[in-house]
PDB file of C-alpha atoms in Angstrom:
ATOM      1  CA  MET T   1      -2.911 -28.564   1.836  1.00  0.00           C
ATOM      2  CA  ASP T   2      -4.818 -25.668   0.682  1.00  0.00           C
ATOM      3  CA  LEU T   3      -2.346 -23.407  -1.865  1.00  0.00           C
ATOM      4  CA  PRO T   4      -3.579 -19.737  -2.973  1.00  0.00           C
ATOM      5  CA  SER T   5      -4.482 -19.340  -6.375  1.00  0.00           C
ATOM      6  CA  ASP T   6      -3.502 -16.129  -7.432  1.00  0.00           C
ATOM      7  CA  ASN T   7      -4.505 -12.912  -5.349  1.00  0.00           C
ATOM      8  CA  ARG T   8      -6.406  -9.813  -6.184  1.00  0.00           C
ATOM      9  CA  LEU T   9      -4.918  -6.957  -4.592  1.00  0.00           C
ATOM     10  CA  ALA T  10      -5.280  -3.346  -4.100  1.00  0.00           C
ATOM     11  CA  ALA T  11      -3.326  -0.822  -2.974  1.00  0.00           C
ATOM     12  CA  ALA T  12      -3.475   2.714  -0.984  1.00  0.00           C
ATOM     13  CA  VAL T  13      -1.373   5.765  -2.245  1.00  0.00           C
ATOM     14  CA  VAL T  14      -2.389   8.190   0.439  1.00  0.00           C
ATOM     15  CA  ALA T  15      -1.358  11.573  -0.338  1.00  0.00           C
ATOM     16  CA  HIS T  16      -2.244  15.285   1.676  1.00  0.00           C
ATOM     17  CA  ARG T  17      -0.784  17.886   0.587  1.00  0.00           C
ATOM     18  CA  GLY T  18       1.823  16.464  -1.219  1.00  0.00           C
ATOM     19  CA  ARG T  19       3.162  13.726   1.473  1.00  0.00           C
ATOM     20  CA  VAL T  20       2.585  10.570   1.205  1.00  0.00           C
ATOM     21  CA  LEU T  21       2.079   8.045   4.017  1.00  0.00           C
ATOM     22  CA  LEU T  22       4.278   5.024   4.468  1.00  0.00           C
ATOM     23  CA  VAL T  23       4.030   2.627   7.017  1.00  0.00           C
ATOM     24  CA  ARG T  24       6.681   0.104   8.188  1.00  0.00           C
ATOM     25  CA  ARG T  25       5.568  -3.583   8.588  1.00  0.00           C
ATOM     26  CA  SER T  26       5.756  -5.223  11.184  1.00  0.00           C
ATOM     27  CA  GLU T  27       9.066  -7.514  12.375  1.00  0.00           C
ATOM     28  CA  THR T  28       6.789 -10.132  12.545  1.00  0.00           C
ATOM     29  CA  GLU T  29       5.852 -10.104   8.786  1.00  0.00           C
ATOM     30  CA  ARG T  30       5.867 -13.053   7.074  1.00  0.00           C
ATOM     31  CA  PHE T  31       6.539 -10.414   3.515  1.00  0.00           C
ATOM     32  CA  LEU T  32       8.946  -8.227   3.721  1.00  0.00           C
ATOM     33  CA  PRO T  33       9.266  -8.074   7.735  1.00  0.00           C
ATOM     34  CA  ARG T  34      10.159  -3.628   8.522  1.00  0.00           C
ATOM     35  CA  VAL T  35      10.029  -2.844   4.771  1.00  0.00           C
ATOM     36  CA  TRP T  36       8.317   0.641   4.355  1.00  0.00           C
ATOM     37  CA  GLY T  37       5.287   0.643   1.679  1.00  0.00           C
ATOM     38  CA  VAL T  38       2.098   2.231   1.048  1.00  0.00           C
ATOM     39  CA  PRO T  39      -1.097   0.597   2.615  1.00  0.00           C
ATOM     40  CA  CYS T  40      -1.740  -2.474   1.002  1.00  0.00           C
ATOM     41  CA  GLY T  41      -3.603  -5.884   1.085  1.00  0.00           C
ATOM     42  CA  LYS T  42      -5.447  -8.923  -0.730  1.00  0.00           C
ATOM     43  CA  LEU T  43      -9.346  -8.423  -1.507  1.00  0.00           C
ATOM     44  CA  ASP T  44     -11.990 -10.586  -0.608  1.00  0.00           C
ATOM     45  CA  PRO T  45     -13.726 -12.741  -3.035  1.00  0.00           C
ATOM     46  CA  ASP T  46     -16.113 -10.538  -4.744  1.00  0.00           C
ATOM     47  CA  GLU T  47     -15.003  -7.247  -3.633  1.00  0.00           C
ATOM     48  CA  SER T  48     -14.345  -4.032  -5.780  1.00  0.00           C
ATOM     49  CA  PRO T  49     -10.422  -3.295  -5.948  1.00  0.00           C
ATOM     50  CA  GLY T  50     -11.912   0.238  -4.728  1.00  0.00           C
ATOM     51  CA  ALA T  51     -14.091  -0.939  -2.268  1.00  0.00           C
ATOM     52  CA  GLY T  52     -11.482  -3.172  -0.750  1.00  0.00           C
ATOM     53  CA  VAL T  53      -8.440  -0.607  -1.033  1.00  0.00           C
ATOM     54  CA  LEU T  54     -10.252   1.106   1.445  1.00  0.00           C
ATOM     55  CA  ARG T  55     -10.913  -1.627   3.494  1.00  0.00           C
ATOM     56  CA  GLU T  56      -7.440  -2.140   3.565  1.00  0.00           C
ATOM     57  CA  LEU T  57      -7.178   1.613   4.908  1.00  0.00           C
ATOM     58  CA  LYS T  58      -9.234   0.831   7.184  1.00  0.00           C
ATOM     59  CA  GLU T  59      -7.390  -1.755   8.896  1.00  0.00           C
ATOM     60  CA  GLU T  60      -3.770  -0.850   8.637  1.00  0.00           C
ATOM     61  CA  THR T  61      -3.881   2.540   9.360  1.00  0.00           C
ATOM     62  CA  GLY T  62      -7.559   3.186  10.825  1.00  0.00           C
ATOM     63  CA  LEU T  63      -8.168   6.107   8.173  1.00  0.00           C
ATOM     64  CA  LEU T  64     -11.198   6.473   6.534  1.00  0.00           C
ATOM     65  CA  GLY T  65     -10.766   8.191   2.613  1.00  0.00           C
ATOM     66  CA  GLU T  66     -11.813   8.725  -1.172  1.00  0.00           C
ATOM     67  CA  VAL T  67     -10.385   7.253  -4.049  1.00  0.00           C
ATOM     68  CA  LEU T  68      -9.671   9.606  -6.183  1.00  0.00           C
ATOM     69  CA  ARG T  69      -8.771   8.133  -9.213  1.00  0.00           C
ATOM     70  CA  LYS T  70      -6.802   4.464  -9.961  1.00  0.00           C
ATOM     71  CA  VAL T  71      -2.960   5.516 -10.671  1.00  0.00           C
ATOM     72  CA  GLY T  72      -2.198   2.063 -12.318  1.00  0.00           C
ATOM     73  CA  GLU T  73      -1.604  -1.830 -12.302  1.00  0.00           C
ATOM     74  CA  SER T  74       0.874  -3.536 -10.524  1.00  0.00           C
ATOM     75  CA  SER T  75       2.556  -7.729 -10.435  1.00  0.00           C
ATOM     76  CA  PHE T  76       4.761  -9.762  -8.486  1.00  0.00           C
ATOM     77  CA  VAL T  77       5.375 -12.828  -7.900  1.00  0.00           C
ATOM     78  CA  SER T  78       5.572 -14.137  -4.152  1.00  0.00           C
ATOM     79  CA  ARG T  79       5.756 -17.305  -2.393  1.00  0.00           C
ATOM     80  CA  TYR T  80       3.927 -19.592  -0.572  1.00  0.00           C
ATOM     81  CA  ARG T  81       5.133 -22.743   0.848  1.00  0.00           C
ATOM     82  CA  GLY T  82       7.263 -23.696  -1.518  1.00  0.00           C
ATOM     83  CA  HIS T  83       5.105 -22.337  -4.414  1.00  0.00           C
ATOM     84  CA  GLU T  84       4.689 -19.388  -6.823  1.00  0.00           C
ATOM     85  CA  VAL T  85       1.952 -17.237  -6.686  1.00  0.00           C
ATOM     86  CA  LYS T  86       0.802 -14.430  -9.272  1.00  0.00           C
ATOM     87  CA  ASN T  87      -0.311 -11.165  -7.428  1.00  0.00           C
ATOM     88  CA  TRP T  88      -2.142  -8.729  -9.575  1.00  0.00           C
ATOM     89  CA  GLN T  89      -2.520  -4.972  -7.885  1.00  0.00           C
ATOM     90  CA  ASP T  90      -4.347  -1.787  -8.555  1.00  0.00           C
ATOM     91  CA  ASN T  91      -3.171   1.062  -6.852  1.00  0.00           C
ATOM     92  CA  PHE T  92      -4.775   4.215  -6.334  1.00  0.00           C
ATOM     93  CA  LEU T  93      -4.442   7.515  -4.965  1.00  0.00           C
ATOM     94  CA  VAL T  94      -6.286   8.171  -2.386  1.00  0.00           C
ATOM     95  CA  ARG T  95      -7.151  11.488  -0.267  1.00  0.00           C
ATOM     96  CA  PRO T  96      -7.566  10.893   3.951  1.00  0.00           C
ATOM     97  CA  LEU T  97     -11.227  11.496   5.413  1.00  0.00           C
ATOM     98  CA  THR T  98      -9.799  11.742   8.587  1.00  0.00           C
ATOM     99  CA  PHE T  99      -5.816  11.716  10.159  1.00  0.00           C
ATOM    100  CA  ASP T 100      -5.782  10.266  13.699  1.00  0.00           C
ATOM    101  CA  VAL T 101      -3.504   6.899  12.513  1.00  0.00           C
ATOM    102  CA  SER T 102      -3.627   3.854  14.670  1.00  0.00           C
ATOM    103  CA  LEU T 103      -1.720   0.990  13.155  1.00  0.00           C
ATOM    104  CA  PRO T 104      -2.688  -2.397  13.939  1.00  0.00           C
ATOM    105  CA  LEU T 105       0.333  -4.111  16.035  1.00  0.00           C
ATOM    106  CA  PRO T 106       3.148  -1.526  18.676  1.00  0.00           C
ATOM    107  CA  ASP T 107       6.100  -1.867  16.404  1.00  0.00           C
ATOM    108  CA  GLN T 108       5.263  -0.845  13.173  1.00  0.00           C
ATOM    109  CA  GLU T 109       5.623   3.118  12.285  1.00  0.00           C
ATOM    110  CA  TYR T 110       3.953   5.436  10.063  1.00  0.00           C
ATOM    111  CA  ARG T 111       5.166   8.660   8.086  1.00  0.00           C
ATOM    112  CA  TRP T 112       4.438  11.216   5.854  1.00  0.00           C
ATOM    113  CA  LEU T 113       7.332  11.529   3.688  1.00  0.00           C
ATOM    114  CA  ALA T 114       7.595  14.597   0.672  1.00  0.00           C
ATOM    115  CA  PRO T 115       8.316  12.467  -2.686  1.00  0.00           C
ATOM    116  CA  ALA T 116      12.056  13.701  -2.208  1.00  0.00           C
ATOM    117  CA  ASP T 117      12.227  11.460   0.893  1.00  0.00           C
ATOM    118  CA  ILE T 118      10.965   8.460  -0.154  1.00  0.00           C
ATOM    119  CA  ARG T 119      14.466   7.542   0.218  1.00  0.00           C
ATOM    120  CA  THR T 120      15.116   8.180   3.068  1.00  0.00           C
ATOM    121  CA  VAL T 121      13.461   4.868   4.772  1.00  0.00           C
ATOM    122  CA  GLU T 122      13.965   1.605   3.681  1.00  0.00           C
ATOM    123  CA  ILE T 123      11.492   1.065   1.293  1.00  0.00           C
ATOM    124  CA  ASP T 124      11.329  -1.494  -1.626  1.00  0.00           C
ATOM    125  CA  ASP T 125      11.425  -0.683  -5.386  1.00  0.00           C
ATOM    126  CA  TYR T 126       8.188  -2.499  -5.986  1.00  0.00           C
ATOM    127  CA  ASN T 127       6.779  -0.176  -3.379  1.00  0.00           C
ATOM    128  CA  ARG T 128       8.639   2.940  -4.439  1.00  0.00           C
ATOM    129  CA  ASP T 129       7.827   2.543  -8.230  1.00  0.00           C
ATOM    130  CA  ILE T 130       3.720   2.624  -6.798  1.00  0.00           C
ATOM    131  CA  VAL T 131       4.428   6.790  -4.776  1.00  0.00           C
ATOM    132  CA  GLU T 132       5.957   7.722  -8.214  1.00  0.00           C
ATOM    133  CA  GLN T 133       3.003   6.465 -10.353  1.00  0.00           C
ATOM    134  CA  ALA T 134       0.742   8.004  -8.339  1.00  0.00           C
ATOM    135  CA  PHE T 135       2.590  11.537  -8.057  1.00  0.00           C
ATOM    136  CA  SER T 136       3.682  11.362 -11.923  1.00  0.00           C
ATOM    137  CA  ALA T 137       2.515  14.650 -13.023  1.00  0.00           C
ATOM    138  CA  THR T 138      -0.819  12.990 -15.042  1.00  0.00           C
ATOM    139  CA  ALA T 139      -1.851  11.446 -11.062  1.00  0.00           C
ATOM    140  CA  PHE T 140      -1.103  14.425  -8.866  1.00  0.00           C
ATOM    141  CA  SER T 141      -0.821  17.569 -10.204  1.00  0.00           C
ATOM    142  CA  SER T 142      -4.420  17.925 -11.355  1.00  0.00           C
ATOM    143  CA  TRP T 143      -5.722  18.275  -6.988  1.00  0.00           C
ATOM    144  CA  ARG T 144      -2.128  19.446  -5.323  1.00  0.00           C
TER     145      ARG T 144
END
């Protein structure tokens, strides 16, 4: 059986006019089904986190974006076929260049929410922390 080693990921906190884009995962997802979060995914081998976050944004939302800055790093442990997998994630603040969101699965949703409204959807602590990291005074106020 082929088990994944550590995973490298990149997450896009897509912000526009003081709001952040959140996407609800499909009910068919193995990991956190129907939970809201930021677009995120695994990097391809030898892919830079900056390039990977823009590729994942396009795949998951149909949007094109521009990385404004890296806002932090995070990590978590997940389980795959009964084995622990360590996940290392770079988190980026991204400015959208297009706005026509197109989600891959029909049971997904998206919303543009102000930081104060993040808790109105079922978002896990991990994704909420990533959004708060990006909307901190040092990372966000300079381009509002």
